mmCIF file with all atom_site columns, C-alpha atoms in Angstrom:
data_model
loop_
_atom_site.group_PDB
_atom_site.id
_atom_site.type_symbol
_atom_site.label_atom_id
_atom_site.label_alt_id
_atom_site.label_comp_id
_atom_site.label_asym_id
_atom_site.label_entity_id
_atom_site.label_seq_id
_atom_site.pdbx_PDB_ins_code
_atom_site.Cartn_x
_atom_site.Cartn_y
_atom_site.Cartn_z
_atom_site.occupancy
_atom_site.B_iso_or_equiv
_atom_site.pdbx_formal_charge
_atom_site.auth_seq_id
_atom_site.auth_comp_id
_atom_site.auth_asym_id
_atom_site.auth_atom_id
_atom_site.pdbx_PDB_model_num
ATOM 1   C CA . MET A 1 1   ? 39.352 -94.918  20.550 1.00 49.00 ? 1   MET A CA 1
ATOM 2   C CA . THR A 1 2   ? 38.189 -94.485  16.960 1.00 51.00 ? 2   THR A CA 1
ATOM 3   C CA . GLU A 1 3   ? 39.082 -91.388  14.979 1.00 58.00 ? 3   GLU A CA 1
ATOM 4   C CA . ALA A 1 4   ? 35.408 -90.376  14.924 1.00 45.00 ? 4   ALA A CA 1
ATOM 5   C CA . LYS A 1 5   ? 35.382 -90.214  18.711 1.00 69.00 ? 5   LYS A CA 1
ATOM 6   C CA . ARG A 1 6   ? 38.562 -88.198  19.134 1.00 86.00 ? 6   ARG A CA 1
ATOM 7   C CA . ASP A 1 7   ? 36.779 -85.095  20.351 1.00 93.00 ? 7   ASP A CA 1
ATOM 8   C CA . PRO A 1 8   ? 39.225 -82.424  21.625 1.00 94.00 ? 8   PRO A CA 1
ATOM 9   C CA . ARG A 1 9   ? 36.699 -81.522  24.315 1.00 95.00 ? 9   ARG A CA 1
ATOM 10  C CA . VAL A 1 10  ? 36.853 -85.057  25.686 1.00 96.00 ? 10  VAL A CA 1
ATOM 11  C CA . LEU A 1 11  ? 40.644 -84.940  25.728 1.00 97.00 ? 11  LEU A CA 1
ATOM 12  C CA . ALA A 1 12  ? 40.600 -81.507  27.379 1.00 98.00 ? 12  ALA A CA 1
ATOM 13  C CA . GLY A 1 13  ? 38.596 -82.927  30.265 1.00 98.00 ? 13  GLY A CA 1
ATOM 14  C CA . MET A 1 14  ? 41.417 -85.388  30.960 1.00 98.00 ? 14  MET A CA 1
ATOM 15  C CA . ILE A 1 15  ? 44.259 -82.850  31.034 1.00 98.00 ? 15  ILE A CA 1
ATOM 16  C CA . ASP A 1 16  ? 46.019 -81.640  34.167 1.00 98.00 ? 16  ASP A CA 1
ATOM 17  C CA . HIS A 1 17  ? 47.376 -78.317  32.835 1.00 98.00 ? 17  HIS A CA 1
ATOM 18  C CA . THR A 1 18  ? 50.795 -78.246  34.413 1.00 98.00 ? 18  THR A CA 1
ATOM 19  C CA . ILE A 1 19  ? 53.509 -75.756  35.344 1.00 97.00 ? 19  ILE A CA 1
ATOM 20  C CA . LEU A 1 20  ? 56.170 -77.106  37.689 1.00 97.00 ? 20  LEU A CA 1
ATOM 21  C CA . LYS A 1 21  ? 59.318 -75.257  36.636 1.00 96.00 ? 21  LYS A CA 1
ATOM 22  C CA . PRO A 1 22  ? 60.932 -73.536  39.626 1.00 96.00 ? 22  PRO A CA 1
ATOM 23  C CA . GLU A 1 23  ? 61.089 -70.158  37.874 1.00 97.00 ? 23  GLU A CA 1
ATOM 24  C CA . ALA A 1 24  ? 57.333 -70.032  37.204 1.00 97.00 ? 24  ALA A CA 1
ATOM 25  C CA . THR A 1 25  ? 55.873 -66.615  37.968 1.00 98.00 ? 25  THR A CA 1
ATOM 26  C CA . ARG A 1 26  ? 52.405 -65.804  39.235 1.00 98.00 ? 26  ARG A CA 1
ATOM 27  C CA . ALA A 1 27  ? 51.632 -64.180  35.888 1.00 98.00 ? 27  ALA A CA 1
ATOM 28  C CA . GLU A 1 28  ? 52.418 -67.438  34.112 1.00 98.00 ? 28  GLU A CA 1
ATOM 29  C CA . ILE A 1 29  ? 50.364 -69.411  36.587 1.00 98.00 ? 29  ILE A CA 1
ATOM 30  C CA . ALA A 1 30  ? 47.440 -67.018  36.236 1.00 98.00 ? 30  ALA A CA 1
ATOM 31  C CA . ARG A 1 31  ? 47.549 -67.526  32.478 1.00 98.00 ? 31  ARG A CA 1
ATOM 32  C CA . LEU A 1 32  ? 47.521 -71.299  32.960 1.00 98.00 ? 32  LEU A CA 1
ATOM 33  C CA . CYS A 1 33  ? 44.468 -71.037  35.212 1.00 98.00 ? 33  CYS A CA 1
ATOM 34  C CA . ASP A 1 34  ? 42.630 -68.898  32.674 1.00 98.00 ? 34  ASP A CA 1
ATOM 35  C CA . GLU A 1 35  ? 43.512 -71.347  29.888 1.00 98.00 ? 35  GLU A CA 1
ATOM 36  C CA . ALA A 1 36  ? 42.271 -74.256  31.976 1.00 98.00 ? 36  ALA A CA 1
ATOM 37  C CA . ILE A 1 37  ? 38.915 -72.560  32.518 1.00 98.00 ? 37  ILE A CA 1
ATOM 38  C CA . GLU A 1 38  ? 38.644 -71.598  28.853 1.00 98.00 ? 38  GLU A CA 1
ATOM 39  C CA . HIS A 1 39  ? 39.419 -75.073  27.514 1.00 98.00 ? 39  HIS A CA 1
ATOM 40  C CA . GLY A 1 40  ? 37.729 -77.153  30.215 1.00 98.00 ? 40  GLY A CA 1
ATOM 41  C CA . PHE A 1 41  ? 40.828 -78.896  31.547 1.00 98.00 ? 41  PHE A CA 1
ATOM 42  C CA . ALA A 1 42  ? 40.542 -81.226  34.545 1.00 98.00 ? 42  ALA A CA 1
ATOM 43  C CA . SER A 1 43  ? 42.953 -79.326  36.781 1.00 98.00 ? 43  SER A CA 1
ATOM 44  C CA . VAL A 1 44  ? 45.840 -76.929  37.069 1.00 98.00 ? 44  VAL A CA 1
ATOM 45  C CA . CYS A 1 45  ? 48.877 -78.702  38.554 1.00 98.00 ? 45  CYS A CA 1
ATOM 46  C CA . VAL A 1 46  ? 51.470 -76.622  40.426 1.00 98.00 ? 46  VAL A CA 1
ATOM 47  C CA . ASN A 1 47  ? 54.057 -76.692  43.173 1.00 98.00 ? 47  ASN A CA 1
ATOM 48  C CA . ALA A 1 48  ? 52.728 -76.278  46.704 1.00 98.00 ? 48  ALA A CA 1
ATOM 49  C CA . VAL A 1 49  ? 53.826 -72.648  47.059 1.00 98.00 ? 49  VAL A CA 1
ATOM 50  C CA . HIS A 1 50  ? 51.178 -71.697  44.476 1.00 98.00 ? 50  HIS A CA 1
ATOM 51  C CA . ALA A 1 51  ? 48.281 -73.754  45.881 1.00 98.00 ? 51  ALA A CA 1
ATOM 52  C CA . GLY A 1 52  ? 46.365 -70.881  47.449 1.00 98.00 ? 52  GLY A CA 1
ATOM 53  C CA . PHE A 1 53  ? 46.850 -68.593  44.470 1.00 98.00 ? 53  PHE A CA 1
ATOM 54  C CA . VAL A 1 54  ? 45.583 -71.244  42.031 1.00 98.00 ? 54  VAL A CA 1
ATOM 55  C CA . ALA A 1 55  ? 42.617 -72.182  44.215 1.00 98.00 ? 55  ALA A CA 1
ATOM 56  C CA . GLY A 1 56  ? 41.602 -68.533  44.373 1.00 98.00 ? 56  GLY A CA 1
ATOM 57  C CA . ARG A 1 57  ? 42.035 -68.015  40.648 1.00 98.00 ? 57  ARG A CA 1
ATOM 58  C CA . LEU A 1 58  ? 39.947 -71.108  39.847 1.00 98.00 ? 58  LEU A CA 1
ATOM 59  C CA . GLU A 1 59  ? 37.219 -70.400  42.400 1.00 98.00 ? 59  GLU A CA 1
ATOM 60  C CA . GLY A 1 60  ? 33.748 -70.792  40.913 1.00 98.00 ? 60  GLY A CA 1
ATOM 61  C CA . SER A 1 61  ? 34.987 -72.943  38.024 1.00 98.00 ? 61  SER A CA 1
ATOM 62  C CA . PRO A 1 62  ? 34.887 -76.750  37.730 1.00 98.00 ? 62  PRO A CA 1
ATOM 63  C CA . VAL A 1 63  ? 38.667 -76.884  37.253 1.00 98.00 ? 63  VAL A CA 1
ATOM 64  C CA . LYS A 1 64  ? 40.459 -78.515  40.201 1.00 98.00 ? 64  LYS A CA 1
ATOM 65  C CA . THR A 1 65  ? 43.581 -77.370  41.996 1.00 99.00 ? 65  THR A CA 1
ATOM 66  C CA . CYS A 1 66  ? 46.275 -80.070  41.836 1.00 99.00 ? 66  CYS A CA 1
ATOM 67  C CA . VAL A 1 67  ? 49.471 -79.850  43.894 1.00 98.00 ? 67  VAL A CA 1
ATOM 68  C CA . VAL A 1 68  ? 52.616 -82.006  43.760 1.00 98.00 ? 68  VAL A CA 1
ATOM 69  C CA . VAL A 1 69  ? 54.136 -83.351  46.981 1.00 98.00 ? 69  VAL A CA 1
ATOM 70  C CA . GLY A 1 70  ? 57.650 -84.659  47.582 1.00 98.00 ? 70  GLY A CA 1
ATOM 71  C CA . PHE A 1 71  ? 58.478 -83.306  44.159 1.00 98.00 ? 71  PHE A CA 1
ATOM 72  C CA . PRO A 1 72  ? 60.493 -84.162  42.156 1.00 97.00 ? 72  PRO A CA 1
ATOM 73  C CA . LEU A 1 73  ? 62.673 -86.699  44.010 1.00 97.00 ? 73  LEU A CA 1
ATOM 74  C CA . GLY A 1 74  ? 60.290 -88.276  46.516 1.00 98.00 ? 74  GLY A CA 1
ATOM 75  C CA . ALA A 1 75  ? 63.168 -88.490  48.964 1.00 97.00 ? 75  ALA A CA 1
ATOM 76  C CA . ASN A 1 76  ? 62.057 -86.226  51.803 1.00 96.00 ? 76  ASN A CA 1
ATOM 77  C CA . GLY A 1 77  ? 60.319 -88.793  54.035 1.00 96.00 ? 77  GLY A CA 1
ATOM 78  C CA . ALA A 1 78  ? 56.760 -89.801  54.832 1.00 98.00 ? 78  ALA A CA 1
ATOM 79  C CA . ALA A 1 79  ? 56.126 -87.260  57.591 1.00 98.00 ? 79  ALA A CA 1
ATOM 80  C CA . ALA A 1 80  ? 57.345 -84.377  55.462 1.00 98.00 ? 80  ALA A CA 1
ATOM 81  C CA . LYS A 1 81  ? 55.199 -85.461  52.521 1.00 98.00 ? 81  LYS A CA 1
ATOM 82  C CA . ALA A 1 82  ? 52.132 -85.862  54.718 1.00 98.00 ? 82  ALA A CA 1
ATOM 83  C CA . ASP A 1 83  ? 52.665 -82.414  56.201 1.00 98.00 ? 83  ASP A CA 1
ATOM 84  C CA . GLU A 1 84  ? 53.174 -80.875  52.767 1.00 98.00 ? 84  GLU A CA 1
ATOM 85  C CA . ALA A 1 85  ? 49.971 -82.522  51.549 1.00 98.00 ? 85  ALA A CA 1
ATOM 86  C CA . SER A 1 86  ? 47.990 -81.315  54.576 1.00 98.00 ? 86  SER A CA 1
ATOM 87  C CA . ARG A 1 87  ? 49.205 -77.759  54.087 1.00 98.00 ? 87  ARG A CA 1
ATOM 88  C CA . ALA A 1 88  ? 48.383 -77.841  50.376 1.00 98.00 ? 88  ALA A CA 1
ATOM 89  C CA . ILE A 1 89  ? 44.860 -79.018  51.123 1.00 98.00 ? 89  ILE A CA 1
ATOM 90  C CA . ALA A 1 90  ? 44.459 -76.293  53.735 1.00 98.00 ? 90  ALA A CA 1
ATOM 91  C CA . ASP A 1 91  ? 45.478 -73.832  51.011 1.00 98.00 ? 91  ASP A CA 1
ATOM 92  C CA . GLY A 1 92  ? 42.795 -75.171  48.672 1.00 98.00 ? 92  GLY A CA 1
ATOM 93  C CA . ALA A 1 93  ? 44.206 -78.206  46.846 1.00 98.00 ? 93  ALA A CA 1
ATOM 94  C CA . ASP A 1 94  ? 41.642 -80.702  45.566 1.00 98.00 ? 94  ASP A CA 1
ATOM 95  C CA . GLU A 1 95  ? 44.139 -83.254  44.277 1.00 99.00 ? 95  GLU A CA 1
ATOM 96  C CA . ILE A 1 96  ? 47.604 -84.311  45.415 1.00 99.00 ? 96  ILE A CA 1
ATOM 97  C CA . ASP A 1 97  ? 50.240 -85.906  43.171 1.00 98.00 ? 97  ASP A CA 1
ATOM 98  C CA . MET A 1 98  ? 52.901 -87.487  45.420 1.00 98.00 ? 98  MET A CA 1
ATOM 99  C CA . VAL A 1 99  ? 56.269 -88.926  44.415 1.00 98.00 ? 99  VAL A CA 1
ATOM 100 C CA . ILE A 1 100 ? 57.081 -92.349  45.859 1.00 98.00 ? 100 ILE A CA 1
ATOM 101 C CA . ASP A 1 101 ? 60.176 -93.297  47.839 1.00 98.00 ? 101 ASP A CA 1
ATOM 102 C CA . VAL A 1 102 ? 61.909 -94.723  44.768 1.00 98.00 ? 102 VAL A CA 1
ATOM 103 C CA . GLY A 1 103 ? 64.928 -96.009  46.671 1.00 98.00 ? 103 GLY A CA 1
ATOM 104 C CA . ALA A 1 104 ? 62.795 -97.980  49.124 1.00 98.00 ? 104 ALA A CA 1
ATOM 105 C CA . LEU A 1 105 ? 61.004 -99.697  46.270 1.00 98.00 ? 105 LEU A CA 1
ATOM 106 C CA . ARG A 1 106 ? 64.185 -100.494 44.344 1.00 98.00 ? 106 ARG A CA 1
ATOM 107 C CA . GLU A 1 107 ? 65.900 -102.027 47.383 1.00 98.00 ? 107 GLU A CA 1
ATOM 108 C CA . GLY A 1 108 ? 62.800 -104.054 48.260 1.00 98.00 ? 108 GLY A CA 1
ATOM 109 C CA . ASP A 1 109 ? 61.963 -102.278 51.526 1.00 98.00 ? 109 ASP A CA 1
ATOM 110 C CA . LEU A 1 110 ? 58.233 -102.533 50.908 1.00 98.00 ? 110 LEU A CA 1
ATOM 111 C CA . ASP A 1 111 ? 57.314 -101.649 54.493 1.00 98.00 ? 111 ASP A CA 1
ATOM 112 C CA . ARG A 1 112 ? 58.998 -98.254  54.129 1.00 98.00 ? 112 ARG A CA 1
ATOM 113 C CA . PHE A 1 113 ? 57.654 -97.856  50.618 1.00 98.00 ? 113 PHE A CA 1
ATOM 114 C CA . GLY A 1 114 ? 54.079 -98.569  51.663 1.00 98.00 ? 114 GLY A CA 1
ATOM 115 C CA . ALA A 1 115 ? 54.241 -96.479  54.835 1.00 98.00 ? 115 ALA A CA 1
ATOM 116 C CA . ASP A 1 116 ? 55.272 -93.478  52.739 1.00 98.00 ? 116 ASP A CA 1
ATOM 117 C CA . ILE A 1 117 ? 52.174 -93.712  50.541 1.00 98.00 ? 117 ILE A CA 1
ATOM 118 C CA . ALA A 1 118 ? 49.924 -94.550  53.490 1.00 98.00 ? 118 ALA A CA 1
ATOM 119 C CA . ALA A 1 119 ? 51.012 -91.436  55.396 1.00 98.00 ? 119 ALA A CA 1
ATOM 120 C CA . VAL A 1 120 ? 50.026 -89.208  52.487 1.00 98.00 ? 120 VAL A CA 1
ATOM 121 C CA . ARG A 1 121 ? 46.798 -91.143  51.974 1.00 98.00 ? 121 ARG A CA 1
ATOM 122 C CA . ARG A 1 122 ? 45.802 -90.432  55.577 1.00 98.00 ? 122 ARG A CA 1
ATOM 123 C CA . ALA A 1 123 ? 46.674 -86.759  55.130 1.00 98.00 ? 123 ALA A CA 1
ATOM 124 C CA . THR A 1 124 ? 44.578 -86.527  51.965 1.00 98.00 ? 124 THR A CA 1
ATOM 125 C CA . ALA A 1 125 ? 41.432 -88.313  53.132 1.00 98.00 ? 125 ALA A CA 1
ATOM 126 C CA . GLY A 1 126 ? 38.510 -87.120  51.022 1.00 98.00 ? 126 GLY A CA 1
ATOM 127 C CA . LYS A 1 127 ? 40.769 -85.712  48.300 1.00 98.00 ? 127 LYS A CA 1
ATOM 128 C CA . VAL A 1 128 ? 42.147 -87.290  45.140 1.00 98.00 ? 128 VAL A CA 1
ATOM 129 C CA . LEU A 1 129 ? 45.583 -88.879  45.574 1.00 99.00 ? 129 LEU A CA 1
ATOM 130 C CA . LYS A 1 130 ? 47.772 -89.702  42.587 1.00 99.00 ? 130 LYS A CA 1
ATOM 131 C CA . VAL A 1 131 ? 50.943 -91.728  43.191 1.00 99.00 ? 131 VAL A CA 1
ATOM 132 C CA . ILE A 1 132 ? 53.866 -90.898  40.881 1.00 98.00 ? 132 ILE A CA 1
ATOM 133 C CA . ILE A 1 133 ? 55.925 -94.064  40.502 1.00 98.00 ? 133 ILE A CA 1
ATOM 134 C CA . GLU A 1 134 ? 58.653 -92.594  38.222 1.00 98.00 ? 134 GLU A CA 1
ATOM 135 C CA . THR A 1 135 ? 58.570 -95.451  35.722 1.00 98.00 ? 135 THR A CA 1
ATOM 136 C CA . CYS A 1 136 ? 61.870 -94.556  34.044 1.00 98.00 ? 136 CYS A CA 1
ATOM 137 C CA . LEU A 1 137 ? 63.741 -95.578  37.212 1.00 98.00 ? 137 LEU A CA 1
ATOM 138 C CA . LEU A 1 138 ? 61.996 -98.943  37.673 1.00 98.00 ? 138 LEU A CA 1
ATOM 139 C CA . ASP A 1 139 ? 61.950 -102.351 36.028 1.00 98.00 ? 139 ASP A CA 1
ATOM 140 C CA . ASP A 1 140 ? 58.620 -103.915 35.128 1.00 98.00 ? 140 ASP A CA 1
ATOM 141 C CA . ALA A 1 141 ? 58.379 -105.956 38.326 1.00 98.00 ? 141 ALA A CA 1
ATOM 142 C CA . GLN A 1 142 ? 58.941 -102.828 40.405 1.00 98.00 ? 142 GLN A CA 1
ATOM 143 C CA . LYS A 1 143 ? 56.323 -100.932 38.380 1.00 98.00 ? 143 LYS A CA 1
ATOM 144 C CA . GLU A 1 144 ? 53.846 -103.721 39.044 1.00 98.00 ? 144 GLU A CA 1
ATOM 145 C CA . THR A 1 145 ? 54.615 -103.679 42.772 1.00 98.00 ? 145 THR A CA 1
ATOM 146 C CA . ALA A 1 146 ? 54.244 -99.900  42.938 1.00 98.00 ? 146 ALA A CA 1
ATOM 147 C CA . CYS A 1 147 ? 50.871 -100.020 41.192 1.00 98.00 ? 147 CYS A CA 1
ATOM 148 C CA . ARG A 1 148 ? 49.572 -102.955 43.217 1.00 98.00 ? 148 ARG A CA 1
ATOM 149 C CA . MET A 1 149 ? 50.553 -101.440 46.557 1.00 98.00 ? 149 MET A CA 1
ATOM 150 C CA . SER A 1 150 ? 49.231 -97.997  45.617 1.00 98.00 ? 150 SER A CA 1
ATOM 151 C CA . LYS A 1 151 ? 45.879 -99.602  44.870 1.00 98.00 ? 151 LYS A CA 1
ATOM 152 C CA . GLU A 1 152 ? 45.893 -101.630 48.097 1.00 98.00 ? 152 GLU A CA 1
ATOM 153 C CA . ILE A 1 153 ? 46.692 -98.519  50.162 1.00 98.00 ? 153 ILE A CA 1
ATOM 154 C CA . GLY A 1 154 ? 43.818 -96.605  48.615 1.00 98.00 ? 154 GLY A CA 1
ATOM 155 C CA . ALA A 1 155 ? 45.271 -94.254  46.028 1.00 98.00 ? 155 ALA A CA 1
ATOM 156 C CA . ASP A 1 156 ? 42.915 -92.905  43.377 1.00 98.00 ? 156 ASP A CA 1
ATOM 157 C CA . PHE A 1 157 ? 45.457 -92.847  40.529 1.00 98.00 ? 157 PHE A CA 1
ATOM 158 C CA . VAL A 1 158 ? 48.866 -94.159  39.630 1.00 98.00 ? 158 VAL A CA 1
ATOM 159 C CA . LYS A 1 159 ? 50.972 -91.799  37.540 1.00 98.00 ? 159 LYS A CA 1
ATOM 160 C CA . THR A 1 160 ? 53.984 -92.466  35.348 1.00 98.00 ? 160 THR A CA 1
ATOM 161 C CA . SER A 1 161 ? 56.438 -89.658  35.853 1.00 98.00 ? 161 SER A CA 1
ATOM 162 C CA . THR A 1 162 ? 57.512 -86.368  37.326 1.00 98.00 ? 162 THR A CA 1
ATOM 163 C CA . GLY A 1 163 ? 58.863 -85.193  33.978 1.00 94.00 ? 163 GLY A CA 1
ATOM 164 C CA . PHE A 1 164 ? 62.054 -84.220  35.810 1.00 96.00 ? 164 PHE A CA 1
ATOM 165 C CA . SER A 1 165 ? 63.915 -87.552  35.632 1.00 96.00 ? 165 SER A CA 1
ATOM 166 C CA . SER A 1 166 ? 65.428 -89.495  32.746 1.00 95.00 ? 166 SER A CA 1
ATOM 167 C CA . GLY A 1 167 ? 62.184 -90.290  30.908 1.00 95.00 ? 167 GLY A CA 1
ATOM 168 C CA . GLY A 1 168 ? 58.465 -89.691  30.717 1.00 96.00 ? 168 GLY A CA 1
ATOM 169 C CA . ALA A 1 169 ? 55.312 -91.595  29.848 1.00 98.00 ? 169 ALA A CA 1
ATOM 170 C CA . THR A 1 170 ? 55.285 -94.471  27.380 1.00 98.00 ? 170 THR A CA 1
ATOM 171 C CA . VAL A 1 171 ? 52.382 -96.390  25.904 1.00 98.00 ? 171 VAL A CA 1
ATOM 172 C CA . GLU A 1 172 ? 53.936 -99.613  27.189 1.00 98.00 ? 172 GLU A CA 1
ATOM 173 C CA . ASP A 1 173 ? 54.057 -98.352  30.770 1.00 98.00 ? 173 ASP A CA 1
ATOM 174 C CA . ILE A 1 174 ? 50.473 -97.098  30.632 1.00 98.00 ? 174 ILE A CA 1
ATOM 175 C CA . ALA A 1 175 ? 49.315 -100.511 29.396 1.00 98.00 ? 175 ALA A CA 1
ATOM 176 C CA . LEU A 1 176 ? 51.231 -102.241 32.204 1.00 98.00 ? 176 LEU A CA 1
ATOM 177 C CA . MET A 1 177 ? 49.823 -99.905  34.847 1.00 98.00 ? 177 MET A CA 1
ATOM 178 C CA . ARG A 1 178 ? 46.269 -100.343 33.589 1.00 98.00 ? 178 ARG A CA 1
ATOM 179 C CA . ARG A 1 179 ? 46.654 -104.109 33.592 1.00 98.00 ? 179 ARG A CA 1
ATOM 180 C CA . VAL A 1 180 ? 47.835 -104.115 37.211 1.00 98.00 ? 180 VAL A CA 1
ATOM 181 C CA . VAL A 1 181 ? 45.299 -101.693 38.714 1.00 98.00 ? 181 VAL A CA 1
ATOM 182 C CA . GLY A 1 182 ? 42.321 -102.844 36.642 1.00 98.00 ? 182 GLY A CA 1
ATOM 183 C CA . PRO A 1 183 ? 39.399 -100.583 35.805 1.00 97.00 ? 183 PRO A CA 1
ATOM 184 C CA . GLU A 1 184 ? 38.930 -99.191  39.313 1.00 94.00 ? 184 GLU A CA 1
ATOM 185 C CA . LEU A 1 185 ? 41.858 -96.749  39.513 1.00 98.00 ? 185 LEU A CA 1
ATOM 186 C CA . GLY A 1 186 ? 42.804 -93.834  37.343 1.00 98.00 ? 186 GLY A CA 1
ATOM 187 C CA . VAL A 1 187 ? 46.050 -93.960  35.376 1.00 98.00 ? 187 VAL A CA 1
ATOM 188 C CA . LYS A 1 188 ? 47.823 -90.690  34.625 1.00 98.00 ? 188 LYS A CA 1
ATOM 189 C CA . ALA A 1 189 ? 50.333 -90.340  31.799 1.00 98.00 ? 189 ALA A CA 1
ATOM 190 C CA . SER A 1 190 ? 52.783 -87.486  32.295 1.00 98.00 ? 190 SER A CA 1
ATOM 191 C CA . GLY A 1 191 ? 56.141 -86.386  30.975 1.00 96.00 ? 191 GLY A CA 1
ATOM 192 C CA . GLY A 1 192 ? 56.845 -85.613  27.335 1.00 95.00 ? 192 GLY A CA 1
ATOM 193 C CA . ILE A 1 193 ? 53.264 -85.453  26.073 1.00 97.00 ? 193 ILE A CA 1
ATOM 194 C CA . ARG A 1 194 ? 53.119 -82.529  23.649 1.00 96.00 ? 194 ARG A CA 1
ATOM 195 C CA . THR A 1 195 ? 50.765 -83.546  20.825 1.00 96.00 ? 195 THR A CA 1
ATOM 196 C CA . ALA A 1 196 ? 47.189 -84.747  20.508 1.00 96.00 ? 196 ALA A CA 1
ATOM 197 C CA . GLU A 1 197 ? 48.436 -87.878  18.751 1.00 96.00 ? 197 GLU A CA 1
ATOM 198 C CA . THR A 1 198 ? 50.618 -88.827  21.707 1.00 97.00 ? 198 THR A CA 1
ATOM 199 C CA . ALA A 1 199 ? 47.887 -87.990  24.209 1.00 97.00 ? 199 ALA A CA 1
ATOM 200 C CA . TRP A 1 200 ? 45.317 -90.150  22.406 1.00 97.00 ? 200 TRP A CA 1
ATOM 201 C CA . ALA A 1 201 ? 47.827 -93.017  22.214 1.00 97.00 ? 201 ALA A CA 1
ATOM 202 C CA . MET A 1 202 ? 48.089 -92.856  26.013 1.00 98.00 ? 202 MET A CA 1
ATOM 203 C CA . VAL A 1 203 ? 44.303 -92.843  26.339 1.00 98.00 ? 203 VAL A CA 1
ATOM 204 C CA . ASP A 1 204 ? 44.041 -95.830  24.010 1.00 98.00 ? 204 ASP A CA 1
ATOM 205 C CA . ALA A 1 205 ? 46.527 -97.682  26.228 1.00 98.00 ? 205 ALA A CA 1
ATOM 206 C CA . GLY A 1 206 ? 44.489 -97.000  29.362 1.00 98.00 ? 206 GLY A CA 1
ATOM 207 C CA . ALA A 1 207 ? 45.244 -93.485  30.616 1.00 98.00 ? 207 ALA A CA 1
ATOM 208 C CA . THR A 1 208 ? 42.397 -91.494  32.136 1.00 98.00 ? 208 THR A CA 1
ATOM 209 C CA . ARG A 1 209 ? 44.432 -88.357  32.864 1.00 98.00 ? 209 ARG A CA 1
ATOM 210 C CA . ILE A 1 210 ? 47.148 -86.587  30.919 1.00 98.00 ? 210 ILE A CA 1
ATOM 211 C CA . GLY A 1 211 ? 49.679 -84.367  32.677 1.00 98.00 ? 211 GLY A CA 1
ATOM 212 C CA . ALA A 1 212 ? 51.068 -81.778  30.297 1.00 97.00 ? 212 ALA A CA 1
ATOM 213 C CA . SER A 1 213 ? 52.300 -78.210  30.088 1.00 96.00 ? 213 SER A CA 1
ATOM 214 C CA . ALA A 1 214 ? 51.276 -78.193  26.420 1.00 95.00 ? 214 ALA A CA 1
ATOM 215 C CA . GLY A 1 215 ? 47.545 -78.596  27.017 1.00 97.00 ? 215 GLY A CA 1
ATOM 216 C CA . VAL A 1 216 ? 46.493 -75.712  24.797 1.00 97.00 ? 216 VAL A CA 1
ATOM 217 C CA . ALA A 1 217 ? 48.594 -76.962  21.887 1.00 96.00 ? 217 ALA A CA 1
ATOM 218 C CA . ILE A 1 218 ? 47.342 -80.514  22.413 1.00 97.00 ? 218 ILE A CA 1
ATOM 219 C CA . VAL A 1 219 ? 43.648 -79.650  22.217 1.00 96.00 ? 219 VAL A CA 1
ATOM 220 C CA . GLY A 1 220 ? 44.251 -77.064  19.497 1.00 91.00 ? 220 GLY A CA 1
ATOM 221 C CA . GLY A 1 221 ? 46.160 -79.462  17.273 1.00 77.00 ? 221 GLY A CA 1
ATOM 222 C CA . SER A 1 222 ? 49.263 -77.254  17.055 1.00 67.00 ? 222 SER A CA 1
ATOM 223 C CA . LYS A 1 223 ? 52.886 -78.157  17.715 1.00 62.00 ? 223 LYS A CA 1
ATOM 224 C CA . ALA A 1 224 ? 54.078 -77.485  21.259 1.00 62.00 ? 224 ALA A CA 1
ATOM 225 C CA . ASP A 1 225 ? 57.503 -76.313  22.308 1.00 60.00 ? 225 ASP A CA 1
ATOM 226 C CA . ALA A 1 226 ? 59.826 -79.266  22.903 1.00 55.00 ? 226 ALA A CA 1
ATOM 227 C CA . ALA A 1 227 ? 60.691 -77.932  26.351 1.00 55.00 ? 227 ALA A CA 1
ATOM 228 C CA . GLY A 1 228 ? 58.480 -78.302  29.386 1.00 59.00 ? 228 GLY A CA 1
ATOM 229 C CA . TYR A 1 229 ? 56.597 -80.977  31.297 1.00 65.00 ? 229 TYR A CA 1
#
């Protein structure tokens, strides 16, 4: 994207304003919701325990309620993830970001890997499903498999990272993911994005969503705290 087109309002509309730290308080989450409405962010992304609170706080605004499932390890099984997703939707979630079964993918058990995503896809019918593939734990072939199968199963987005593992989003991974899924699916860059420059680099590589706790700093052009999602 050219410099002339780097409108902060456009970038704001791609941001999932995120707070996933376990110690997050309702006051902090309320502030995030208010910031999301003020700046026109795409969603507020939270842990499932806060789904109903966020949905109520955002009611009447265009900002979506996004909830993570199987977070952050992805190791709690397909049935548990599907149930967690169903409960989050009942509480008001519009979008679900699920973590894959990383071990199944790495050992080549693609039946188990695919069944995990499919169970959550069934539970989220009619809602947006983003599949977090945790790129830092995968080689390129595994990333390609995760993206291809997520698309085949019917996910709406593939997403790089939880932000809780050994690495976050990279331009190279976003480019790979975009190449595999083509123009039809969304690609979400998350983990370690704290400046507008980094966010735009992800967009240039093919990202259509940005997951960040530093959304206000990103669209305001200021420097964000090095800690956080």
